[in-house]
Short mmCIF file of C-alpha atoms and ligand atoms in Angstrom, two decimals:
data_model
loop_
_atom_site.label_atom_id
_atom_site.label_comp_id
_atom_site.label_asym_id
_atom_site.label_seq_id
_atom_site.Cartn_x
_atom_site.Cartn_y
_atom_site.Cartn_z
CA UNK A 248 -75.00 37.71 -37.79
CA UNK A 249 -75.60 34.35 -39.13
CA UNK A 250 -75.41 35.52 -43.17
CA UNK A 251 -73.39 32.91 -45.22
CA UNK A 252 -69.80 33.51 -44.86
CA UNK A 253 -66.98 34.28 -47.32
CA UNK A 254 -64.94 31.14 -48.55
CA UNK A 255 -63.82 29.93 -45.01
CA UNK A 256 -60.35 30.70 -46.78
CA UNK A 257 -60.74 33.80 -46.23
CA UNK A 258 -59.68 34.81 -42.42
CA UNK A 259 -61.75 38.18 -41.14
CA UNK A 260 -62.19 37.08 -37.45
CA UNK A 261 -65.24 39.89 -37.29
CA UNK A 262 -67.45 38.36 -40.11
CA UNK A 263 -67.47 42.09 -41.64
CA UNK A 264 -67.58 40.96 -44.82
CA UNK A 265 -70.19 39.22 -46.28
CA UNK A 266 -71.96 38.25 -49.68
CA UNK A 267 -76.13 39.29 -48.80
CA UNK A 268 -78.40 39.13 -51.40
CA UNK A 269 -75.62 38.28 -53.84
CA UNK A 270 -73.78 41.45 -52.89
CA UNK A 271 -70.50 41.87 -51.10
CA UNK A 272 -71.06 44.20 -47.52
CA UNK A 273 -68.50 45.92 -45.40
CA UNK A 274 -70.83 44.92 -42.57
CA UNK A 275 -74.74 46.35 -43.53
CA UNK A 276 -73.68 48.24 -46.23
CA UNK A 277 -73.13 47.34 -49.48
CA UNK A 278 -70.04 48.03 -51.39
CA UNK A 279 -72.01 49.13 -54.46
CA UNK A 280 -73.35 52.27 -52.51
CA UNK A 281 -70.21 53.12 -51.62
CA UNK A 282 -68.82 53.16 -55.02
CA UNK A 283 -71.78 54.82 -56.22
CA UNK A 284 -71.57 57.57 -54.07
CA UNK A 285 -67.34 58.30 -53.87
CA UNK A 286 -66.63 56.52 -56.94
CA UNK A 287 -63.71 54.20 -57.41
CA UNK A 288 -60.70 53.02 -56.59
CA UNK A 289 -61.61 54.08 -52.77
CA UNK A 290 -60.18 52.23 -49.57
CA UNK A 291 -63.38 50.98 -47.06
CA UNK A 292 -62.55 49.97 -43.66
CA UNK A 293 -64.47 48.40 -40.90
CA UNK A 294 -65.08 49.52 -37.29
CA UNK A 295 -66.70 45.77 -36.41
CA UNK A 296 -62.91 44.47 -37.60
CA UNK A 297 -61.15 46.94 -35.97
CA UNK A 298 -63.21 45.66 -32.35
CA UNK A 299 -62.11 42.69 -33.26
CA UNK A 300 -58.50 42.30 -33.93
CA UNK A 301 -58.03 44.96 -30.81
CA UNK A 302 -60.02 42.31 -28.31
CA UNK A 303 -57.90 39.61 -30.00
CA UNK A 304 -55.07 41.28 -27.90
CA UNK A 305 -56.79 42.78 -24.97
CA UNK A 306 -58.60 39.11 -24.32
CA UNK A 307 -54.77 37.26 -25.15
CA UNK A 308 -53.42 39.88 -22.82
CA UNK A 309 -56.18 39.99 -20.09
CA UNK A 310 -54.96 38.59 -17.28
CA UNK A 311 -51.64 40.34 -17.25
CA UNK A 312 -52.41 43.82 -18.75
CA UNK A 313 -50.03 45.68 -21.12
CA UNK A 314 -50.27 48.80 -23.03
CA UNK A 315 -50.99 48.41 -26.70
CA UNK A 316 -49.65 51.58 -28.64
CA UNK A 317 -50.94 51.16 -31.70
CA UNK A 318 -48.41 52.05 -34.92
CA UNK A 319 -49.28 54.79 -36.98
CA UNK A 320 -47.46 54.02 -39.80
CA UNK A 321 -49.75 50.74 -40.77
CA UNK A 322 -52.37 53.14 -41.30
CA UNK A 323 -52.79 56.85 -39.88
CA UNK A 324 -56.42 57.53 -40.92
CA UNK A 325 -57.65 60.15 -38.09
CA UNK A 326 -61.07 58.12 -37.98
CA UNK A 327 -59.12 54.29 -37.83
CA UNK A 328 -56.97 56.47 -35.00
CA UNK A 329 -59.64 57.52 -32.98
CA UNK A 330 -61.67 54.67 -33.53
CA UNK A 331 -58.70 52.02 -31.72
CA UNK A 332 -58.19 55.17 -29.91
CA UNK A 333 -62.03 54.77 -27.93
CA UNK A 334 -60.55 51.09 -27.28
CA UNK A 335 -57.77 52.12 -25.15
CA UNK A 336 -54.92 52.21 -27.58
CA UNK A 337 -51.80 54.48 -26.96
CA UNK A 338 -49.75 54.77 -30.04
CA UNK A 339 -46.11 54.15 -31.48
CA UNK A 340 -45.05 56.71 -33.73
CA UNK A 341 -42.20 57.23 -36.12
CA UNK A 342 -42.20 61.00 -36.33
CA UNK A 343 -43.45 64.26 -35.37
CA UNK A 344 -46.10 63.87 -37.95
CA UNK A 345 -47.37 61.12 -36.63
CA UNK A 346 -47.30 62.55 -33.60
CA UNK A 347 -49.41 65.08 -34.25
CA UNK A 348 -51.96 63.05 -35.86
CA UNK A 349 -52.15 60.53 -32.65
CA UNK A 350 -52.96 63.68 -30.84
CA UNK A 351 -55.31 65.23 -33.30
CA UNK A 352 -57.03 62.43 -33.17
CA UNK A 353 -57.28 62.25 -29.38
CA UNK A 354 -54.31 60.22 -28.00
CA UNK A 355 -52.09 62.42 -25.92
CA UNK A 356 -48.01 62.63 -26.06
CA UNK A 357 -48.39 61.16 -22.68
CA UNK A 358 -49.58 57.25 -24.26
CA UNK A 359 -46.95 57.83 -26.82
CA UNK A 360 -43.84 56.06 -27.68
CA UNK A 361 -41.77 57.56 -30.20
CA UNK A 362 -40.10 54.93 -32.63
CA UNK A 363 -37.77 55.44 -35.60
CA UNK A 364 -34.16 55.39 -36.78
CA UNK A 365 -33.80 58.76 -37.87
CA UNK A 366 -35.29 61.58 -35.57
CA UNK A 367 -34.18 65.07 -36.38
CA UNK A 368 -33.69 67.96 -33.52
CA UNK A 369 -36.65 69.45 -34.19
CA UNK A 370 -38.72 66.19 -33.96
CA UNK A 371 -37.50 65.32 -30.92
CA UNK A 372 -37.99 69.18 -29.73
CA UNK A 373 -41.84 68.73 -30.56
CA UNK A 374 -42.10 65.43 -29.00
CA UNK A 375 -40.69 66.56 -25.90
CA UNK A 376 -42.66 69.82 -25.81
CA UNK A 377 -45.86 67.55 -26.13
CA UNK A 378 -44.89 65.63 -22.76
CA UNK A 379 -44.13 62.65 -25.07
CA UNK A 380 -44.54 59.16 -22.80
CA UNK A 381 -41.20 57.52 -24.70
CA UNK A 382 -38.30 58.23 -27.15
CA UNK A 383 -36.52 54.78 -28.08
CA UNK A 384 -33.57 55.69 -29.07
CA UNK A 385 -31.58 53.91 -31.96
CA UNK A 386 -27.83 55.12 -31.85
CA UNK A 387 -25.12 56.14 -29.92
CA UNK A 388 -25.33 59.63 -31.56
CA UNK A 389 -28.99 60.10 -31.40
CA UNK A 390 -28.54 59.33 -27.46
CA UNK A 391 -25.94 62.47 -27.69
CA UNK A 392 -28.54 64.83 -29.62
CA UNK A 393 -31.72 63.78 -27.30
CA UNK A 394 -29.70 64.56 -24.32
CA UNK A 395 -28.84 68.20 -25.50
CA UNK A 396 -32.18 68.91 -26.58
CA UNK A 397 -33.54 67.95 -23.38
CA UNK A 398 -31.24 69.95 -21.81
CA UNK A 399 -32.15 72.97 -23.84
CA UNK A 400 -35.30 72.39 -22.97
CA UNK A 401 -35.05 72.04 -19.02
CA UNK A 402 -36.36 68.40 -18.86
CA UNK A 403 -35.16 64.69 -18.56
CA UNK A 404 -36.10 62.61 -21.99
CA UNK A 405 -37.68 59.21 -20.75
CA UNK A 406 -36.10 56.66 -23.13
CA UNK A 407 -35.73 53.10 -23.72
CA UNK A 408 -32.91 51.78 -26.05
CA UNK A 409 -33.97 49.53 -29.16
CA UNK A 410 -31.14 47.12 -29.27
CA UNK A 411 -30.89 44.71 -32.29
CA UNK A 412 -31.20 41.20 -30.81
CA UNK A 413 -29.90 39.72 -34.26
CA UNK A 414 -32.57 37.50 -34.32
CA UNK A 415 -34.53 36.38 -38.21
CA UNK A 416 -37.87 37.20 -38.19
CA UNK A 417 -37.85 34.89 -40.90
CA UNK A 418 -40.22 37.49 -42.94
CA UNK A 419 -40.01 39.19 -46.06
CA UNK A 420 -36.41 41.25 -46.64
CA UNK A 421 -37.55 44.51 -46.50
CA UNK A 422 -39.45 44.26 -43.23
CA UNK A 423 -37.11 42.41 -41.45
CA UNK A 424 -35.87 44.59 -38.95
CA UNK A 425 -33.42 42.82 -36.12
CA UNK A 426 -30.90 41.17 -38.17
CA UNK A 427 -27.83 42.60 -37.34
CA UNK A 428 -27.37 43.66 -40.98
CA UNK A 429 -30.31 45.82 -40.18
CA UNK A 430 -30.35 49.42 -39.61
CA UNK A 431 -32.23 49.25 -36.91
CA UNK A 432 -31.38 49.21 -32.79
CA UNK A 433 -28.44 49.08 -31.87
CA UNK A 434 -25.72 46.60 -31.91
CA UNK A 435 -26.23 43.80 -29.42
CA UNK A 436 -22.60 43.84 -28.18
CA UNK A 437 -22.83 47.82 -27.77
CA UNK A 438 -26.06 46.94 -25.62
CA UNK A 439 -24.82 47.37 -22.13
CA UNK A 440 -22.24 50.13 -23.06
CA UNK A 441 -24.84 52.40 -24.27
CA UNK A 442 -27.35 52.02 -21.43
CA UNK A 443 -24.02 53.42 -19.16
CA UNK A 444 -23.60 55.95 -21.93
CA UNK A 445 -27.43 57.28 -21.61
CA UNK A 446 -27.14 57.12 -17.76
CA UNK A 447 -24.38 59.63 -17.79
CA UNK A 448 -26.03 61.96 -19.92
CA UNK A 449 -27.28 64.93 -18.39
CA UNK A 450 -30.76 64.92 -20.29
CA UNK A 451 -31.55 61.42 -20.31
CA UNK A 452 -34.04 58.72 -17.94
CA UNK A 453 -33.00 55.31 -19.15
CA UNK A 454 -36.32 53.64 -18.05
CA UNK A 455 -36.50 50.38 -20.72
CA UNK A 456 -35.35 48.18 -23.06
CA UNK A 457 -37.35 47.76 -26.47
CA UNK A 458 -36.91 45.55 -29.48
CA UNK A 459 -38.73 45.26 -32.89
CA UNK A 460 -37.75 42.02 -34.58
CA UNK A 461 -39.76 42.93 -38.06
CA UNK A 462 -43.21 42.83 -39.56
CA UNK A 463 -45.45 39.95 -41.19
CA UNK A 464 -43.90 37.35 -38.62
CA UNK A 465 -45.88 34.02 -38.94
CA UNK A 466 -44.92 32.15 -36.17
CA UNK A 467 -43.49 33.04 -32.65
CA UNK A 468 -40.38 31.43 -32.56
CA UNK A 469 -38.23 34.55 -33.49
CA UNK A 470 -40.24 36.57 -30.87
CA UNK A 471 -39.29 34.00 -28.29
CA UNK A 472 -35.66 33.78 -29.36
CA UNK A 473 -35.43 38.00 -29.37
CA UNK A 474 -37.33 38.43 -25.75
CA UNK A 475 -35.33 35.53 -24.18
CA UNK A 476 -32.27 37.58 -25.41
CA UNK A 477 -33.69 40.65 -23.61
CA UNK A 478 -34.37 39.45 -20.51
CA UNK A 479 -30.83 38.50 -19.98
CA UNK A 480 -29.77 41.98 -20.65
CA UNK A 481 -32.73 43.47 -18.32
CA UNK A 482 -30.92 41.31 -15.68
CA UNK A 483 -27.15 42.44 -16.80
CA UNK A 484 -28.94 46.05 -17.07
CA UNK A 485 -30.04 45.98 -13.27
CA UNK A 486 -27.11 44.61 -12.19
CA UNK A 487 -25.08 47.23 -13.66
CA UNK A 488 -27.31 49.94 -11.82
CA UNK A 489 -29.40 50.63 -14.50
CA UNK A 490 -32.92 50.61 -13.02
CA UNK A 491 -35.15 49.07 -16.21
CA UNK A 492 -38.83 48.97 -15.97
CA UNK A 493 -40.11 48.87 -19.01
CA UNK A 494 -40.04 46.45 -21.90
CA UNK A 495 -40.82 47.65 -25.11
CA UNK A 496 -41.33 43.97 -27.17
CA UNK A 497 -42.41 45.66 -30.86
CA UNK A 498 -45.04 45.29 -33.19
CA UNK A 499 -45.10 42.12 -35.99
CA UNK A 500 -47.32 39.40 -35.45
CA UNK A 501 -48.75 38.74 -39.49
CA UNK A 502 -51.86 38.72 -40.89
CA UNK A 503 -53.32 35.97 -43.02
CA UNK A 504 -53.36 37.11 -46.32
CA UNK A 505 -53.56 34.09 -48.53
CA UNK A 506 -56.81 31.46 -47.98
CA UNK A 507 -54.97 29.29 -45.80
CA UNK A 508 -52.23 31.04 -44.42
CA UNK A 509 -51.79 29.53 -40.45
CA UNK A 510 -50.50 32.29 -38.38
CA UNK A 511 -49.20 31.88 -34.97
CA UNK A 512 -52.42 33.25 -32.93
CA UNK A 513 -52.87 36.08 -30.29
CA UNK A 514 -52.70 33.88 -27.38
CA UNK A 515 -50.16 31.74 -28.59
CA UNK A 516 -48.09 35.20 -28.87
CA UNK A 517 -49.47 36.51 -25.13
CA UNK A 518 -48.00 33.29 -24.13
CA UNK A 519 -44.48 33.91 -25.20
CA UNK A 520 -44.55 37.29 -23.50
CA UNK A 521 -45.52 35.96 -20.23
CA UNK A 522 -43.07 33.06 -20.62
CA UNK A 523 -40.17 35.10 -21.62
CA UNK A 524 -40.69 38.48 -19.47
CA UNK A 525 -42.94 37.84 -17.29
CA UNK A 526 -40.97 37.26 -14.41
CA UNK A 527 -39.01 40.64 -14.89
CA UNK A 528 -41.94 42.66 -13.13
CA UNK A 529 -41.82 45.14 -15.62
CA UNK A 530 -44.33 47.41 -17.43
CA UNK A 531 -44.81 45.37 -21.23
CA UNK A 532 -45.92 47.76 -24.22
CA UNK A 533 -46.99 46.21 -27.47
CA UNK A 534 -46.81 48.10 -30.79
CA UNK A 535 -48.95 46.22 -33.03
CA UNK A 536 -49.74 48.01 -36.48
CA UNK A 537 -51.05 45.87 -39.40
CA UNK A 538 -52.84 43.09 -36.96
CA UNK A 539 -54.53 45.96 -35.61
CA UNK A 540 -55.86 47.02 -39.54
CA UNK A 541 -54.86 45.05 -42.20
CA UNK A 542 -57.97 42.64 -42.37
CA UNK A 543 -60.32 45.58 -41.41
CA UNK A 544 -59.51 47.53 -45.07
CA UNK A 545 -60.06 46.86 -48.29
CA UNK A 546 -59.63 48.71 -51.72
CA UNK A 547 -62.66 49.07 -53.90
CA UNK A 548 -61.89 48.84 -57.60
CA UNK A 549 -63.85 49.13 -60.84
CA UNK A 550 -62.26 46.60 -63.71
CA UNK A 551 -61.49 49.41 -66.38
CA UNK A 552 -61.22 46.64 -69.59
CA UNK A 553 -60.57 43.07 -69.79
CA UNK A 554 -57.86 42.74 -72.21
CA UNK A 555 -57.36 39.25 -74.00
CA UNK A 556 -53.63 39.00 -74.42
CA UNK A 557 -52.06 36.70 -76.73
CA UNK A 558 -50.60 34.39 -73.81
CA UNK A 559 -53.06 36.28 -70.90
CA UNK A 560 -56.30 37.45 -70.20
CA UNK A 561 -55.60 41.12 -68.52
CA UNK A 562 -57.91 42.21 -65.53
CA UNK A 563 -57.03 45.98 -65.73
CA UNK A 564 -58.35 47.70 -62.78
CA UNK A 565 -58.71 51.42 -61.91
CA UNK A 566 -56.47 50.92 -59.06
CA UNK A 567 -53.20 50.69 -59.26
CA UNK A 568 -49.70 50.53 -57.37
CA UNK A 569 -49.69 54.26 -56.44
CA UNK A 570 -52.95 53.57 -54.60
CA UNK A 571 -51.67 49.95 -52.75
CA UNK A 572 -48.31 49.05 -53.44
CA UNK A 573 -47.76 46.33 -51.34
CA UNK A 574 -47.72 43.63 -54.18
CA UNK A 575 -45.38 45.60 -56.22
CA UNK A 576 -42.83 46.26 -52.95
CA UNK A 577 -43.49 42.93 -51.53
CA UNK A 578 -44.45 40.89 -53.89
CA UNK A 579 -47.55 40.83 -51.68
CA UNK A 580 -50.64 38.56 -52.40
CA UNK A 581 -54.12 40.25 -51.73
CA UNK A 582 -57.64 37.89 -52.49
CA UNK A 583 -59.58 39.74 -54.68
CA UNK A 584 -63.10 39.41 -54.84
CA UNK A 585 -65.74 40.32 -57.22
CA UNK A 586 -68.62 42.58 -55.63
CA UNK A 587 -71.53 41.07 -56.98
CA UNK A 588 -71.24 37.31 -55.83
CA UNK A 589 -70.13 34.66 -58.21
CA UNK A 590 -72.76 32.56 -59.99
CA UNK A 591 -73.01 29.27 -58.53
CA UNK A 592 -71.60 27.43 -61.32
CA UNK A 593 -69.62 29.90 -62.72
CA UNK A 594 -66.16 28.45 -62.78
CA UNK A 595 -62.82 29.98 -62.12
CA UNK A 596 -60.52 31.73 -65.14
CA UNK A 597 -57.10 32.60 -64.69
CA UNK A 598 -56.39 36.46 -65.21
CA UNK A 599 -53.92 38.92 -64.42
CA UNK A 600 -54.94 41.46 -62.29
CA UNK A 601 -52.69 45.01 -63.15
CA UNK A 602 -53.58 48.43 -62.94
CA UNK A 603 -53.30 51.89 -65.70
CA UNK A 604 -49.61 53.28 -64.54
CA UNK A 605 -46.92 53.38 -66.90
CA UNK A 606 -44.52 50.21 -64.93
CA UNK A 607 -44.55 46.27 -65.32
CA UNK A 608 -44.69 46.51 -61.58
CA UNK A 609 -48.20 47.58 -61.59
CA UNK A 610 -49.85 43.95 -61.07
CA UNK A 611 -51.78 43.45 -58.33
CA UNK A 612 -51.99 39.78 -59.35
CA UNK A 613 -50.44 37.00 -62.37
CA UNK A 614 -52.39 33.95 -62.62
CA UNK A 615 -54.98 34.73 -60.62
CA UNK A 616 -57.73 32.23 -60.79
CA UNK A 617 -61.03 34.27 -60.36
CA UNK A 618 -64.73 33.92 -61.89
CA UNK A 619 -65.25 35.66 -64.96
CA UNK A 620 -65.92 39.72 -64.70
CA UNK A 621 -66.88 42.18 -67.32
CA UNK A 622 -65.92 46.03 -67.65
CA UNK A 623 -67.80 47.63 -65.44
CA UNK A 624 -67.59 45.08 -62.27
CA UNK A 625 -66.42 46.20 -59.26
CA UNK A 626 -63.67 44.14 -57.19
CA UNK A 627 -62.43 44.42 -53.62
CA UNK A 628 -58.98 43.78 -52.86
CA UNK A 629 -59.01 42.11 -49.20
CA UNK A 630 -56.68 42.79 -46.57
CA UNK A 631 -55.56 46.21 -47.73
CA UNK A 632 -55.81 47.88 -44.32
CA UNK A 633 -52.49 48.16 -42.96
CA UNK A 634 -49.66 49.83 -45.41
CA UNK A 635 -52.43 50.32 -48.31
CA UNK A 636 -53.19 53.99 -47.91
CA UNK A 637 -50.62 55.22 -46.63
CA UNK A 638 -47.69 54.15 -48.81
CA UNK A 639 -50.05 55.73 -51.60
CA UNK A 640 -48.34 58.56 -53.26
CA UNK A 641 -49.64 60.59 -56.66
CA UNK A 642 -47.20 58.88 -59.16
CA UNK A 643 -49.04 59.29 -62.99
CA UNK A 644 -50.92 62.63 -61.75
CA UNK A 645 -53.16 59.74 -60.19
CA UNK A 646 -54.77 61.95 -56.79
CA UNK A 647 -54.72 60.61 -53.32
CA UNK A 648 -58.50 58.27 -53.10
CA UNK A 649 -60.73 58.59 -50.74
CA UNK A 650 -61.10 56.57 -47.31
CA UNK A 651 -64.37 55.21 -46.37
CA UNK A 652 -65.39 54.31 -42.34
CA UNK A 653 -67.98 51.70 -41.92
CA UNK A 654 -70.19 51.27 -38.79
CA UNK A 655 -72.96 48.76 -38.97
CA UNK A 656 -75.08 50.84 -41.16
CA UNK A 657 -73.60 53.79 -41.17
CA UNK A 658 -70.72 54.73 -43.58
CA UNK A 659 -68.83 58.25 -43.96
CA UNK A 660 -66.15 59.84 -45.96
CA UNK A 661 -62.94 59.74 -43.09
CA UNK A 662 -60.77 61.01 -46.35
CA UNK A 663 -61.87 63.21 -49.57
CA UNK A 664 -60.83 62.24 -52.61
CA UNK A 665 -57.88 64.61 -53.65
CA UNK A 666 -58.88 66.70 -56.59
CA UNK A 667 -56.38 67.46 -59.46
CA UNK A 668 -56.54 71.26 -58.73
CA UNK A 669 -55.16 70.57 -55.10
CA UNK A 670 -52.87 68.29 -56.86
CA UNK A 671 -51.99 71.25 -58.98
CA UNK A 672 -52.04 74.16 -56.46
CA UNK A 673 -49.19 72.60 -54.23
CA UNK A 674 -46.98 73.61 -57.17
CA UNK A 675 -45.57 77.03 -58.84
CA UNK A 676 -43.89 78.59 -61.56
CA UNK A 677 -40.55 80.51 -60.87
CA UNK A 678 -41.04 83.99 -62.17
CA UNK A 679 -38.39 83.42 -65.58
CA UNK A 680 -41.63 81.46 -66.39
CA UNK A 681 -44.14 83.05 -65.72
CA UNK A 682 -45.20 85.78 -68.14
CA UNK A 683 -47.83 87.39 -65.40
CA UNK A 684 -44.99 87.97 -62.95
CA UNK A 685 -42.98 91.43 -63.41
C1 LIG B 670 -43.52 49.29 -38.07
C2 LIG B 670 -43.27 49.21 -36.61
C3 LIG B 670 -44.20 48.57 -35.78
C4 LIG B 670 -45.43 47.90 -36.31
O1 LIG B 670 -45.15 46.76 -37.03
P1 LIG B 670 -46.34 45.80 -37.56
O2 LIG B 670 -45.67 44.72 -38.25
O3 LIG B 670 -47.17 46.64 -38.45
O4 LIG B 670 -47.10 45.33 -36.36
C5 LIG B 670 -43.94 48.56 -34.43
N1 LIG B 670 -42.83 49.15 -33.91
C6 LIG B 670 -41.94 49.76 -34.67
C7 LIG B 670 -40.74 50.39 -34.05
C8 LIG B 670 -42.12 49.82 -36.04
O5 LIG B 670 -41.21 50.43 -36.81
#
């Protein structure tokens, strides 16, 4: 493919998306068919971007393999499952719904690791049912409950503990996860004491260690700091009996959202692994989520009005935060771009970009320098792949939208959009108000 790139700002590593013809393409198919067929706001991903950010790791990683359980969470799409699925991915889950989605959508229990701070009995019951690969267990008192539901259940759990190296991931607040203030792992000084703890539980194979530092990490630094931290306990582990062969080391290397963002790269991150843990002769799993996804979405928007404030010009879209809410939560930045390439000379105008619902919060964008667009004009909001969808919820009677899987040519609906009378039918009246009833 040797069509004119995007602004070389903009960092897809794939070349999925494209201006042809003037026209913005999620590889060969324009983004005008799309919304001409599902309508708008819709999410479109990319299968070429997918390849791509997955043989980012698998070449980083090639010449000492490791499993790459891919997290759900970032974005649980059956089709974006199956699709890193074909490429060898296991996956990290964070509960039994998840869990049954990896397997729906063809990964078995047995490449699963089971993530999460908050498992209930049940949860774990299914998981181990299933033949789950890994339960990393978070507490002292979720190592109790595992071990009594495995022994209800007439089998040994296979766990790793997710200690909390207090280390700064140096990322946004609210996903920074290994700070000791964090609720996450357990305590670093409680480290040794409950690996002896899960060794004299009945139920329980203590097999690994595993850490997750945090999400949207842009430079390895913190990753190196947490996994030299855990190889000194792999070594205290073994010498206090406890026979560790696995290393869990997390998901979190960023994505560049902004033009110009430098990220720490894939090898760069491969490097640190092997540096850190290599010598350990363990088995390394990596749980990467949004640089598995994020660049390979985006969410397809129609501008609903441009609304000339006193102080502002107002881009309102038909999208809004129920639909992405990353730069509400997050104060996230996502490039926009307008569908039908910009005029050569047409200049820049500063806009904010919000959406319809009912809260200040819904901007995607303030002071957004973009070229000029007219009601009617349909935008893309870039790197909406990973925590877009599926942090959507139905807030303003707004139904779920659809989700749209590209392959070279060929596109198809991988989610419908939600109608209002499904929207409706999940709810009922009690029978004091319902004059049919009695
Ligand atoms: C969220 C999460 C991940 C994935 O994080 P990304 O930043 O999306 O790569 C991996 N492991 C665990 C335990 C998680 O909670």
């Amino acid at each position: 493919m040797t069509q004119p790139t995007l602004p070389k700002t903009a960092t897809f590593p794939s070349g999925a998306f494209q201006y042809r013809g003037g026209a913005l393409h999620v590889e060969d198919v324009p983004l005008a068919r799309i919304a001409a067929s599902v309508g708008t706001p819709a999410y479109v991903y990319s299968t070429a971007e997918l390849a791509a950010n997955w043989h980012a790791y698998a070449d980083a990683f090639a010449d000492a393999p490791v499993d790459i359980c891919y997290a759900l969470k970032a974005n649980s799409n059956l089709a974006v499952i199956r699709t890193l699925a074909g490429f060898g991915a296991g996956a990290d889950v964070v509960s039994s719904g998840e869990l049954e989605r990896a397997m729906a959508a063809g990964i078995p229990a047995s490449r699963c690791v089971f993530s999460g701070v908050g498992k209930s009995w049940s949860e774990m019951a299914f998981a181990l049912k299933a033949g789950i690969h890994q339960i990393n267990v978070e507490s002292f008192p979720e190592l109790e409950m595992l071990s009594a539901v495995a022994q209800e259940l007439g089998v040994t759990a296979p766990i790793a503990i997710r200690v909390n190296p207090d280390v700064d991931a140096e990322t946004h607040g609210k996903i920074a996860t290994g700070r000791k203030e964090d609720k996450f792992g357990i305590d670093w000084a409680h480290a040794r004491e409950a690996f002896a703890r899960a060794k004299s539980l009945p139920g329980l194979n203590p097999v690994g260690v595993a850490v997750h530092i945090g999400s949207q990490l842009i430079k390895t630094s913190p990753f190196e700091s947490a996994y030299r931290k855990l190889a000194g306990l792999v070594v205290q582990l073994r010498e206090d009996g406890i026979d560790i062969r696995r290393i869990d080391v997390g998901g979190g290397l960023g994505v560049p959202y902004r033009p110009n963002d430098h990220l720490a790269d894939h090898k760069a991150y491969a490097a640190v692994v092997r540096q850190t843990l290599g010598h350990l002769d363990c088995h390394i799993t990596l749980e990467p989520g949004r640089s598995l996804v994020a660049t390979a979405g985006l969410l397809l928007s129609t501008v609903n009005f441009v609304k000339e404030g006193l102080h502002r010009r107002f881009l309102v879209l038909d999208a809004a935060m129920n639909d992405l809410i990353r730069p509400s939560l997050y104060e996230a930045w996502h490039t926009i771009l307008t569908v039908k390439e910009p005029d050569a000379g047409a200049g820049q105008v500063s806009m904010d970009v919000v959406g319809p619902v009912c809260e200040s919060g819904d901007t995607f964008a303030k002071e957004r320098q973009m070229p000029p667009v007219a009601a009617g004009d349909l935008v893309a909001l870039m790197t909406a792949g990973a925590y877009g969808a599926v942090m959507a919820s139905t807030y303003n009677s707004r139904p779920l939208v659809p989700e749209v899987l590209v392959q070279g040519s060929d596109w198809s609906v991988v989610r419908h959009r939600q109608g209002m009378a499904e929207l409706l039918a999940m709810e009922a009246m009690p029978p004091w108000l319902d004059p049919s009833a009695g």
